[in-house]
Amino acid sequence: MAASIRHAMLPASNVLRSHFANRRRLASVAAISLSASVSAAQSVNPAPIAVVPMIDTARALSAMSTLEFALNRPLGADDGELVLTVGGVDVTAFVERTGQGLAYRPTFAPIPAGTTEVVLFQKRGARWTELRRLLLTVRTVSGFTHIVATPSATFGNKGQVAEGRSRGIPEPERPIYQDVVFNGSLQTVHERSRFTLETSSAYVGSSRREEALRFNQQQERAPRLDLSDFRIVLRAGAGRLTIGQTSFGESRQLINGFSSRGASLAWARGGTRLVVGALNAAPLVGWDHLIGMDHANHRVLGASIARELIARRPGALTLDVTVLNASMLPLNGFRQGAVLDAEQSAGSSVQLSMTTPGQRMRFAGGVSRSRFDNPPLDPQLTGDTIVRAVERESRGARFVESNVSVLQNRTVRGVGVVNLGLGYRHERVDPLYRSVAAPLQADRQIHGSDATFAVGVISGQAGWSWSRDNLGRISTILTTRDQSNSMNFAVPVAQLFRVKRATTAWPTITLAFNQVHQRADGEPSGGTFRPQDLPDQLSTNRDLGAQWQFGRWHVAARRNRSHQDNRQIDRERADFAAGSDALSVGTELGATADMALDLGDDFQRSEERAERTDTRRVTLNTNLRRGQGASLVLAVSLLHTRPPAGPTTINSEQRIELTQPLAMWRDATGGARGQLFVRFARSTARLPDFLLADTNPMARISQRQWAVSSGLNLRVF
């Protein structure tokens, strides 16, 4: 009875081993029986060698597993010899003969991890016959079936080897210098039968402290070599765990793509997706705070669940619910100088999206509710002063977006294919609405619509939007309204008129028009606003362009005019106008060179002061190449500015840059691992002499400066 109980309590692994051992014994008996049954015939005409592998290929093997094979009969003198290769390596010298079979025990070297090919050959003289080929999945010593590591490292050098300047120009802080920069990364993949582990990390370094990644945050304490990004991702079944740099949130007005260090867990099955995230409240870099959850009052906690309500058609109707609890301390970040106050918010949102088959109709909408607070956690603001606590406020936000394809690939006789799509959007953010993880402008409501169309070869867009603030209609606050209208077209003239000959002489014309009207809605009461202080401005912008393509030559012309109409009381003449006319001509001389010439004539005019400034510019760029090798860039520009009064200003720049790939050291693909460049830059200017402006208004001075810089990029691996 006890023995029966012990047998019933054997681990599952022992039962499996017993099962596979029985299979090997049965296969051996079958092979021996087959050999005995044909032994008489073999003495006259031996049967071909047949192999029965005694290996369970349905599961991953360890790197030290024994590879056994059973033969249907013993080898005869005319059968030659058997050769066994494992992972492309001949291991025949380490094979043991086991009666009517053979075995390989990898005591000399483990079987290569991952997918390993095992082949058994019969060799008779110079003739090789493949008897059996197997693909084995082999675990590493740590149990992984596949490991891949992809490192990269690039060193760079940038410096200035010489410079000069005319008298009167201050000497730069570093006239001659050489700096070294480093960029590196490491990505790994570890696979097992039930899960996959992925890691990635990125590193940046600089020999100059002022260019260190966290210099703005730590100044002289900033490390020269720093960790810019790292991530660990564990995938198992329908779940994914991310630690390190991660992102969370798809709620437009609560938290949308918020990215920082932390952890997130995502699980998806069927039509349901659940995501939970815990992140630092600000972007982080460096070796410190790897998980990002060091401060209890400086974090973002959230969870979202999305459900496909029509499982058979994903995307047809999706419901997403998100909850958030976030707080932020006034801590300096590596991107920003400071957070001016401590903040806390907690809220939730519900979003619904719908699409019809073929995407002809799309809808997305959602509502959010957030409770915001400024807790007294900043002694730099309060000090020893007794302040009144900010009252917590719960406010809401909502949005709606919809699009419909009214006409889709509709053929109209005499016109061609017609497409028309219409869209509408609405967004409202209540006064005092605030979410730590979603920077929004509160107290604002927007309506908008747009149309996208294509009529034959003509395509274009049109849009309209309207917005207002002071949604609470507080009489002492200025209320402003904005309205904008826009439209643009693209017309290929040759195709429009169905030109068959000399089509390159006809351009593609583009037209664009935009108008924005910003104005006050009434005058606030109880304030200091005067009628002339109330904004009322109409801005208009018009743009006309044409492009030609003549083989290797391309030509583009553009004309732009803008006008700012000030309609405030007593300021009707405070208007501004601007314009630009440009011409660009370029060509490609095969793979050896390309050139581009740009000409421009711009002006700015003040109607109130009756002043006009004209600027003319010329730019020439030439790029000479030698196959995939060296390249030479020549660039010259000239800028001529005529102010309303006084002498004109002339600025010019010249640049010569030589780039040479390092061909002596190439990678596995034959590409160069590095690149060297040398650049000469020179600039000149003829400016008004302000020291002599009182006695000689037309006096000018000349200034010149030049520099020779160099650089090197070298990819180690």
PDB file of C-alpha atoms in Angstrom, residues 179-428:
ATOM      1  CA  ASP A 179      35.803  66.908 -27.700  1.00  0.00           C
ATOM      2  CA  VAL A 180      34.991  63.195 -27.687  1.00  0.00           C
ATOM      3  CA  VAL A 181      31.440  61.853 -27.562  1.00  0.00           C
ATOM      4  CA  PHE A 182      30.160  58.313 -27.142  1.00  0.00           C
ATOM      5  CA  ASN A 183      26.883  56.616 -27.997  1.00  0.00           C
ATOM      6  CA  GLY A 184      26.290  52.989 -27.113  1.00  0.00           C
ATOM      7  CA  SER A 185      23.482  50.518 -26.653  1.00  0.00           C
ATOM      8  CA  LEU A 186      22.918  46.894 -25.713  1.00  0.00           C
ATOM      9  CA  GLN A 187      19.876  44.818 -26.613  1.00  0.00           C
ATOM     10  CA  THR A 188      19.337  41.210 -25.517  1.00  0.00           C
ATOM     11  CA  VAL A 189      16.675  38.566 -26.077  1.00  0.00           C
ATOM     12  CA  HIS A 190      16.331  35.467 -23.866  1.00  0.00           C
ATOM     13  CA  GLU A 191      13.725  32.891 -24.858  1.00  0.00           C
ATOM     14  CA  ARG A 192      12.263  29.931 -23.047  1.00  0.00           C
ATOM     15  CA  SER A 193       9.307  27.785 -23.898  1.00  0.00           C
ATOM     16  CA  ARG A 194       6.923  29.762 -21.673  1.00  0.00           C
ATOM     17  CA  PHE A 195       8.326  33.295 -21.696  1.00  0.00           C
ATOM     18  CA  THR A 196      10.665  35.768 -23.420  1.00  0.00           C
ATOM     19  CA  LEU A 197      12.895  38.287 -21.649  1.00  0.00           C
ATOM     20  CA  GLU A 198      14.052  41.366 -23.570  1.00  0.00           C
ATOM     21  CA  THR A 199      16.385  44.079 -22.322  1.00  0.00           C
ATOM     22  CA  SER A 200      17.620  47.304 -23.878  1.00  0.00           C
ATOM     23  CA  SER A 201      19.836  50.090 -22.610  1.00  0.00           C
ATOM     24  CA  ALA A 202      21.429  53.185 -24.144  1.00  0.00           C
ATOM     25  CA  TYR A 203      24.445  55.200 -22.990  1.00  0.00           C
ATOM     26  CA  VAL A 204      25.786  58.624 -23.887  1.00  0.00           C
ATOM     27  CA  GLY A 205      29.039  60.261 -22.897  1.00  0.00           C
ATOM     28  CA  SER A 206      31.039  63.387 -23.530  1.00  0.00           C
ATOM     29  CA  SER A 207      34.521  64.468 -22.559  1.00  0.00           C
ATOM     30  CA  ARG A 208      33.164  67.985 -21.930  1.00  0.00           C
ATOM     31  CA  ARG A 209      31.270  68.299 -18.679  1.00  0.00           C
ATOM     32  CA  GLU A 210      28.993  71.061 -19.995  1.00  0.00           C
ATOM     33  CA  GLU A 211      27.622  68.628 -22.609  1.00  0.00           C
ATOM     34  CA  ALA A 212      26.903  65.829 -20.143  1.00  0.00           C
ATOM     35  CA  LEU A 213      23.375  64.486 -20.173  1.00  0.00           C
ATOM     36  CA  ARG A 214      22.502  65.845 -16.708  1.00  0.00           C
ATOM     37  CA  PHE A 215      24.642  68.982 -16.617  1.00  0.00           C
ATOM     38  CA  ASN A 216      21.608  71.286 -16.332  1.00  0.00           C
ATOM     39  CA  GLN A 217      20.505  69.274 -13.335  1.00  0.00           C
ATOM     40  CA  GLN A 218      23.774  68.504 -11.499  1.00  0.00           C
ATOM     41  CA  GLN A 219      26.328  70.899 -13.026  1.00  0.00           C
ATOM     42  CA  GLU A 220      29.858  69.816 -12.006  1.00  0.00           C
ATOM     43  CA  ARG A 221      28.552  66.611 -10.401  1.00  0.00           C
ATOM     44  CA  ALA A 222      27.037  65.384 -13.658  1.00  0.00           C
ATOM     45  CA  PRO A 223      28.744  62.158 -14.853  1.00  0.00           C
ATOM     46  CA  ARG A 224      30.410  62.319 -18.246  1.00  0.00           C
ATOM     47  CA  LEU A 225      29.158  58.807 -19.119  1.00  0.00           C
ATOM     48  CA  ASP A 226      25.496  58.395 -18.309  1.00  0.00           C
ATOM     49  CA  LEU A 227      22.583  56.047 -18.816  1.00  0.00           C
ATOM     50  CA  SER A 228      19.996  57.647 -21.090  1.00  0.00           C
ATOM     51  CA  ASP A 229      17.515  54.795 -21.369  1.00  0.00           C
ATOM     52  CA  PHE A 230      16.932  51.273 -20.136  1.00  0.00           C
ATOM     53  CA  ARG A 231      14.081  48.802 -20.324  1.00  0.00           C
ATOM     54  CA  ILE A 232      13.338  45.216 -19.244  1.00  0.00           C
ATOM     55  CA  VAL A 233      10.360  43.484 -20.884  1.00  0.00           C
ATOM     56  CA  LEU A 234       9.041  40.088 -19.802  1.00  0.00           C
ATOM     57  CA  ARG A 235       6.494  38.471 -22.145  1.00  0.00           C
ATOM     58  CA  ALA A 236       4.594  35.391 -21.008  1.00  0.00           C
ATOM     59  CA  GLY A 237       1.423  34.192 -22.652  1.00  0.00           C
ATOM     60  CA  ALA A 238      -1.032  37.078 -22.861  1.00  0.00           C
ATOM     61  CA  GLY A 239       0.892  39.241 -20.374  1.00  0.00           C
ATOM     62  CA  ARG A 240       3.739  41.722 -20.671  1.00  0.00           C
ATOM     63  CA  LEU A 241       5.673  43.297 -17.799  1.00  0.00           C
ATOM     64  CA  THR A 242       7.857  46.339 -18.521  1.00  0.00           C
ATOM     65  CA  ILE A 243      10.337  47.789 -16.025  1.00  0.00           C
ATOM     66  CA  GLY A 244      12.347  50.920 -16.739  1.00  0.00           C
ATOM     67  CA  GLN A 245      11.411  53.353 -19.499  1.00  0.00           C
ATOM     68  CA  THR A 246       7.742  52.778 -20.200  1.00  0.00           C
ATOM     69  CA  SER A 247       4.615  54.648 -21.181  1.00  0.00           C
ATOM     70  CA  PHE A 248       1.027  54.522 -20.044  1.00  0.00           C
ATOM     71  CA  GLY A 249      -2.340  55.944 -20.952  1.00  0.00           C
ATOM     72  CA  GLU A 250      -4.576  56.367 -23.983  1.00  0.00           C
ATOM     73  CA  SER A 251      -7.014  58.819 -22.420  1.00  0.00           C
ATOM     74  CA  ARG A 252      -6.829  62.044 -24.386  1.00  0.00           C
ATOM     75  CA  GLN A 253      -7.666  64.436 -21.537  1.00  0.00           C
ATOM     76  CA  LEU A 254      -6.520  62.455 -18.473  1.00  0.00           C
ATOM     77  CA  ILE A 255      -3.256  60.716 -19.379  1.00  0.00           C
ATOM     78  CA  ASN A 256      -2.139  60.104 -22.955  1.00  0.00           C
ATOM     79  CA  GLY A 257       1.169  58.413 -23.759  1.00  0.00           C
ATOM     80  CA  PHE A 258       2.813  59.567 -20.529  1.00  0.00           C
ATOM     81  CA  SER A 259       6.420  58.300 -20.599  1.00  0.00           C
ATOM     82  CA  SER A 260       8.900  57.971 -17.739  1.00  0.00           C
ATOM     83  CA  ARG A 261      10.713  55.348 -15.694  1.00  0.00           C
ATOM     84  CA  GLY A 262       8.553  52.939 -13.789  1.00  0.00           C
ATOM     85  CA  ALA A 263       6.701  49.699 -14.398  1.00  0.00           C
ATOM     86  CA  SER A 264       3.675  48.695 -16.429  1.00  0.00           C
ATOM     87  CA  LEU A 265       1.806  45.432 -16.713  1.00  0.00           C
ATOM     88  CA  ALA A 266      -0.322  44.673 -19.775  1.00  0.00           C
ATOM     89  CA  TRP A 267      -2.587  41.681 -20.265  1.00  0.00           C
ATOM     90  CA  ALA A 268      -4.712  40.928 -23.316  1.00  0.00           C
ATOM     91  CA  ARG A 269      -7.021  38.055 -24.086  1.00  0.00           C
ATOM     92  CA  GLY A 270      -9.855  37.866 -26.532  1.00  0.00           C
ATOM     93  CA  GLY A 271     -11.331  41.332 -26.799  1.00  0.00           C
ATOM     94  CA  THR A 272     -10.142  42.567 -23.388  1.00  0.00           C
ATOM     95  CA  ARG A 273      -6.948  44.454 -22.629  1.00  0.00           C
ATOM     96  CA  LEU A 274      -5.874  45.513 -19.134  1.00  0.00           C
ATOM     97  CA  VAL A 275      -2.928  47.833 -18.419  1.00  0.00           C
ATOM     98  CA  VAL A 276      -1.621  48.936 -15.014  1.00  0.00           C
ATOM     99  CA  GLY A 277       1.180  51.486 -14.684  1.00  0.00           C
ATOM    100  CA  ALA A 278       3.275  53.061 -11.939  1.00  0.00           C
ATOM    101  CA  LEU A 279       5.688  55.733 -13.206  1.00  0.00           C
ATOM    102  CA  ASN A 280       7.789  58.616 -11.989  1.00  0.00           C
ATOM    103  CA  ALA A 281       6.039  61.966 -12.390  1.00  0.00           C
ATOM    104  CA  ALA A 282       8.827  63.414 -14.589  1.00  0.00           C
ATOM    105  CA  PRO A 283      11.186  62.060 -17.263  1.00  0.00           C
ATOM    106  CA  LEU A 284      14.337  60.520 -15.756  1.00  0.00           C
ATOM    107  CA  VAL A 285      17.818  59.674 -17.030  1.00  0.00           C
ATOM    108  CA  GLY A 286      20.998  58.524 -15.330  1.00  0.00           C
ATOM    109  CA  TRP A 287      22.125  55.706 -13.094  1.00  0.00           C
ATOM    110  CA  ASP A 288      19.963  56.820 -10.170  1.00  0.00           C
ATOM    111  CA  HIS A 289      16.276  56.024  -9.695  1.00  0.00           C
ATOM    112  CA  LEU A 290      16.313  53.071 -12.086  1.00  0.00           C
ATOM    113  CA  ILE A 291      12.781  52.021 -11.152  1.00  0.00           C
ATOM    114  CA  GLY A 292      11.598  55.617 -10.793  1.00  0.00           C
ATOM    115  CA  MET A 293       9.398  55.069  -7.731  1.00  0.00           C
ATOM    116  CA  ASP A 294      11.638  56.534  -5.021  1.00  0.00           C
ATOM    117  CA  HIS A 295       9.270  59.354  -3.990  1.00  0.00           C
ATOM    118  CA  ALA A 296       5.774  58.497  -2.807  1.00  0.00           C
ATOM    119  CA  ASN A 297       4.569  62.017  -3.667  1.00  0.00           C
ATOM    120  CA  HIS A 298       6.256  62.127  -7.060  1.00  0.00           C
ATOM    121  CA  ARG A 299       4.596  59.371  -9.073  1.00  0.00           C
ATOM    122  CA  VAL A 300       1.806  58.511 -11.487  1.00  0.00           C
ATOM    123  CA  LEU A 301      -0.415  55.500 -10.783  1.00  0.00           C
ATOM    124  CA  GLY A 302      -3.009  54.410 -13.307  1.00  0.00           C
ATOM    125  CA  ALA A 303      -5.015  51.532 -14.684  1.00  0.00           C
ATOM    126  CA  SER A 304      -7.047  51.132 -17.851  1.00  0.00           C
ATOM    127  CA  ILE A 305      -9.250  48.419 -19.275  1.00  0.00           C
ATOM    128  CA  ALA A 306     -10.373  48.300 -22.894  1.00  0.00           C
ATOM    129  CA  ARG A 307     -13.039  45.968 -24.257  1.00  0.00           C
ATOM    130  CA  GLU A 308     -13.926  45.115 -27.838  1.00  0.00           C
ATOM    131  CA  LEU A 309     -17.739  45.040 -27.666  1.00  0.00           C
ATOM    132  CA  ILE A 310     -17.971  43.287 -31.051  1.00  0.00           C
ATOM    133  CA  ALA A 311     -15.432  40.482 -30.718  1.00  0.00           C
ATOM    134  CA  ARG A 312     -15.711  39.217 -34.292  1.00  0.00           C
ATOM    135  CA  ARG A 313     -14.644  42.586 -35.723  1.00  0.00           C
ATOM    136  CA  PRO A 314     -11.869  44.272 -33.676  1.00  0.00           C
ATOM    137  CA  GLY A 315     -12.061  48.062 -33.766  1.00  0.00           C
ATOM    138  CA  ALA A 316     -15.756  48.171 -34.588  1.00  0.00           C
ATOM    139  CA  LEU A 317     -16.819  49.246 -31.084  1.00  0.00           C
ATOM    140  CA  THR A 318     -14.263  49.709 -28.308  1.00  0.00           C
ATOM    141  CA  LEU A 319     -14.861  50.940 -24.756  1.00  0.00           C
ATOM    142  CA  ASP A 320     -11.901  52.196 -22.678  1.00  0.00           C
ATOM    143  CA  VAL A 321     -12.020  53.108 -18.972  1.00  0.00           C
ATOM    144  CA  THR A 322      -9.017  54.728 -17.233  1.00  0.00           C
ATOM    145  CA  VAL A 323      -8.403  55.721 -13.602  1.00  0.00           C
ATOM    146  CA  LEU A 324      -5.482  57.885 -12.445  1.00  0.00           C
ATOM    147  CA  ASN A 325      -3.873  59.076  -9.233  1.00  0.00           C
ATOM    148  CA  ALA A 326      -0.861  61.346  -9.706  1.00  0.00           C
ATOM    149  CA  SER A 327       1.269  63.735  -7.662  1.00  0.00           C
ATOM    150  CA  MET A 328       4.286  65.871  -8.521  1.00  0.00           C
ATOM    151  CA  LEU A 329       6.880  67.521  -6.293  1.00  0.00           C
ATOM    152  CA  PRO A 330       8.762  70.728  -7.196  1.00  0.00           C
ATOM    153  CA  LEU A 331      11.935  68.866  -8.263  1.00  0.00           C
ATOM    154  CA  ASN A 332      14.406  69.966 -10.918  1.00  0.00           C
ATOM    155  CA  GLY A 333      14.493  67.763 -13.989  1.00  0.00           C
ATOM    156  CA  PHE A 334      17.152  67.228 -16.647  1.00  0.00           C
ATOM    157  CA  ARG A 335      14.893  68.939 -19.219  1.00  0.00           C
ATOM    158  CA  GLN A 336      13.442  71.720 -17.080  1.00  0.00           C
ATOM    159  CA  GLY A 337      14.750  74.157 -14.507  1.00  0.00           C
ATOM    160  CA  ALA A 338      12.073  73.666 -11.887  1.00  0.00           C
ATOM    161  CA  VAL A 339       8.473  72.737 -11.156  1.00  0.00           C
ATOM    162  CA  LEU A 340       6.974  75.835  -9.576  1.00  0.00           C
ATOM    163  CA  ASP A 341       4.556  74.105  -7.215  1.00  0.00           C
ATOM    164  CA  ALA A 342       3.541  70.726  -5.854  1.00  0.00           C
ATOM    165  CA  GLU A 343       0.522  69.238  -7.622  1.00  0.00           C
ATOM    166  CA  GLN A 344      -1.872  66.346  -7.111  1.00  0.00           C
ATOM    167  CA  SER A 345      -4.724  65.063  -9.247  1.00  0.00           C
ATOM    168  CA  ALA A 346      -7.015  62.049  -9.240  1.00  0.00           C
ATOM    169  CA  GLY A 347      -9.550  61.242 -11.884  1.00  0.00           C
ATOM    170  CA  SER A 348     -11.137  58.857 -14.339  1.00  0.00           C
ATOM    171  CA  SER A 349     -12.211  58.821 -17.965  1.00  0.00           C
ATOM    172  CA  VAL A 350     -14.420  56.822 -20.305  1.00  0.00           C
ATOM    173  CA  GLN A 351     -13.784  56.714 -24.065  1.00  0.00           C
ATOM    174  CA  LEU A 352     -15.712  55.070 -26.875  1.00  0.00           C
ATOM    175  CA  SER A 353     -14.512  54.543 -30.441  1.00  0.00           C
ATOM    176  CA  MET A 354     -16.425  53.115 -33.407  1.00  0.00           C
ATOM    177  CA  THR A 355     -15.622  52.314 -37.029  1.00  0.00           C
ATOM    178  CA  THR A 356     -17.651  50.842 -39.845  1.00  0.00           C
ATOM    179  CA  PRO A 357     -16.318  48.208 -42.261  1.00  0.00           C
ATOM    180  CA  GLY A 358     -13.945  49.813 -44.727  1.00  0.00           C
ATOM    181  CA  GLN A 359     -13.366  52.754 -42.327  1.00  0.00           C
ATOM    182  CA  ARG A 360     -16.018  54.840 -44.076  1.00  0.00           C
ATOM    183  CA  MET A 361     -17.291  56.172 -40.750  1.00  0.00           C
ATOM    184  CA  ARG A 362     -15.193  56.725 -37.640  1.00  0.00           C
ATOM    185  CA  PHE A 363     -16.142  58.122 -34.257  1.00  0.00           C
ATOM    186  CA  ALA A 364     -14.241  58.700 -31.025  1.00  0.00           C
ATOM    187  CA  GLY A 365     -15.433  60.460 -27.915  1.00  0.00           C
ATOM    188  CA  GLY A 366     -14.793  60.580 -24.227  1.00  0.00           C
ATOM    189  CA  VAL A 367     -15.425  62.306 -20.923  1.00  0.00           C
ATOM    190  CA  SER A 368     -12.967  62.846 -18.079  1.00  0.00           C
ATOM    191  CA  ARG A 369     -13.293  63.971 -14.485  1.00  0.00           C
ATOM    192  CA  SER A 370     -10.294  65.123 -12.460  1.00  0.00           C
ATOM    193  CA  ARG A 371      -9.846  66.449  -8.919  1.00  0.00           C
ATOM    194  CA  PHE A 372      -6.875  68.786  -8.574  1.00  0.00           C
ATOM    195  CA  ASP A 373      -5.041  70.075  -5.513  1.00  0.00           C
ATOM    196  CA  ASN A 374      -1.947  72.135  -4.629  1.00  0.00           C
ATOM    197  CA  PRO A 375      -0.741  70.506  -1.390  1.00  0.00           C
ATOM    198  CA  PRO A 376       1.562  72.607   0.875  1.00  0.00           C
ATOM    199  CA  LEU A 377       4.664  70.515   0.120  1.00  0.00           C
ATOM    200  CA  ASP A 378       6.986  73.270  -1.113  1.00  0.00           C
ATOM    201  CA  PRO A 379       8.846  75.103   1.694  1.00  0.00           C
ATOM    202  CA  GLN A 380      10.525  77.359  -0.888  1.00  0.00           C
ATOM    203  CA  LEU A 381       7.125  78.891  -1.641  1.00  0.00           C
ATOM    204  CA  THR A 382       5.586  78.982   1.825  1.00  0.00           C
ATOM    205  CA  GLY A 383       8.641  79.386   4.089  1.00  0.00           C
ATOM    206  CA  ASP A 384       7.451  80.314   7.585  1.00  0.00           C
ATOM    207  CA  THR A 385       4.397  82.113   6.232  1.00  0.00           C
ATOM    208  CA  ILE A 386       0.956  80.818   7.119  1.00  0.00           C
ATOM    209  CA  VAL A 387      -0.921  80.369   3.860  1.00  0.00           C
ATOM    210  CA  ARG A 388      -4.464  79.370   3.166  1.00  0.00           C
ATOM    211  CA  ALA A 389      -4.821  75.927   1.640  1.00  0.00           C
ATOM    212  CA  VAL A 390      -5.981  75.757  -1.948  1.00  0.00           C
ATOM    213  CA  GLU A 391      -9.468  74.360  -2.250  1.00  0.00           C
ATOM    214  CA  ARG A 392      -9.693  71.104  -4.139  1.00  0.00           C
ATOM    215  CA  GLU A 393     -11.686  71.328  -7.323  1.00  0.00           C
ATOM    216  CA  SER A 394     -13.317  68.596  -9.395  1.00  0.00           C
ATOM    217  CA  ARG A 395     -13.813  69.540 -13.001  1.00  0.00           C
ATOM    218  CA  GLY A 396     -14.586  67.770 -16.253  1.00  0.00           C
ATOM    219  CA  ALA A 397     -13.509  67.629 -19.878  1.00  0.00           C
ATOM    220  CA  ARG A 398     -14.973  66.055 -22.977  1.00  0.00           C
ATOM    221  CA  PHE A 399     -14.214  65.576 -26.670  1.00  0.00           C
ATOM    222  CA  VAL A 400     -15.847  64.220 -29.811  1.00  0.00           C
ATOM    223  CA  GLU A 401     -14.239  63.441 -33.171  1.00  0.00           C
ATOM    224  CA  SER A 402     -16.020  61.991 -36.202  1.00  0.00           C
ATOM    225  CA  ASN A 403     -15.181  61.386 -39.852  1.00  0.00           C
ATOM    226  CA  VAL A 404     -17.289  60.106 -42.706  1.00  0.00           C
ATOM    227  CA  SER A 405     -16.394  59.287 -46.304  1.00  0.00           C
ATOM    228  CA  VAL A 406     -19.344  60.726 -48.194  1.00  0.00           C
ATOM    229  CA  LEU A 407     -17.953  59.734 -51.578  1.00  0.00           C
ATOM    230  CA  GLN A 408     -15.347  57.039 -51.978  1.00  0.00           C
ATOM    231  CA  ASN A 409     -13.825  56.339 -55.378  1.00  0.00           C
ATOM    232  CA  ARG A 410     -17.031  57.469 -57.120  1.00  0.00           C
ATOM    233  CA  THR A 411     -16.578  57.771 -60.899  1.00  0.00           C
ATOM    234  CA  VAL A 412     -18.255  60.819 -62.494  1.00  0.00           C
ATOM    235  CA  ARG A 413     -18.402  61.084 -66.271  1.00  0.00           C
ATOM    236  CA  GLY A 414     -16.237  63.886 -67.614  1.00  0.00           C
ATOM    237  CA  VAL A 415     -14.627  64.482 -64.216  1.00  0.00           C
ATOM    238  CA  GLY A 416     -13.016  61.249 -63.105  1.00  0.00           C
ATOM    239  CA  VAL A 417     -12.819  59.680 -59.685  1.00  0.00           C
ATOM    240  CA  VAL A 418     -14.321  61.744 -56.858  1.00  0.00           C
ATOM    241  CA  ASN A 419     -13.607  61.382 -53.137  1.00  0.00           C
ATOM    242  CA  LEU A 420     -15.089  63.472 -50.339  1.00  0.00           C
ATOM    243  CA  GLY A 421     -14.563  63.131 -46.611  1.00  0.00           C
ATOM    244  CA  LEU A 422     -16.107  65.276 -43.869  1.00  0.00           C
ATOM    245  CA  GLY A 423     -14.999  65.601 -40.271  1.00  0.00           C
ATOM    246  CA  TYR A 424     -16.204  67.272 -37.094  1.00  0.00           C
ATOM    247  CA  ARG A 425     -14.486  67.775 -33.736  1.00  0.00           C
ATOM    248  CA  HIS A 426     -15.498  69.273 -30.421  1.00  0.00           C
ATOM    249  CA  GLU A 427     -13.530  69.685 -27.198  1.00  0.00           C
ATOM    250  CA  ARG A 428     -14.406  71.346 -23.917  1.00  0.00           C
TER     251      ARG A 428
END
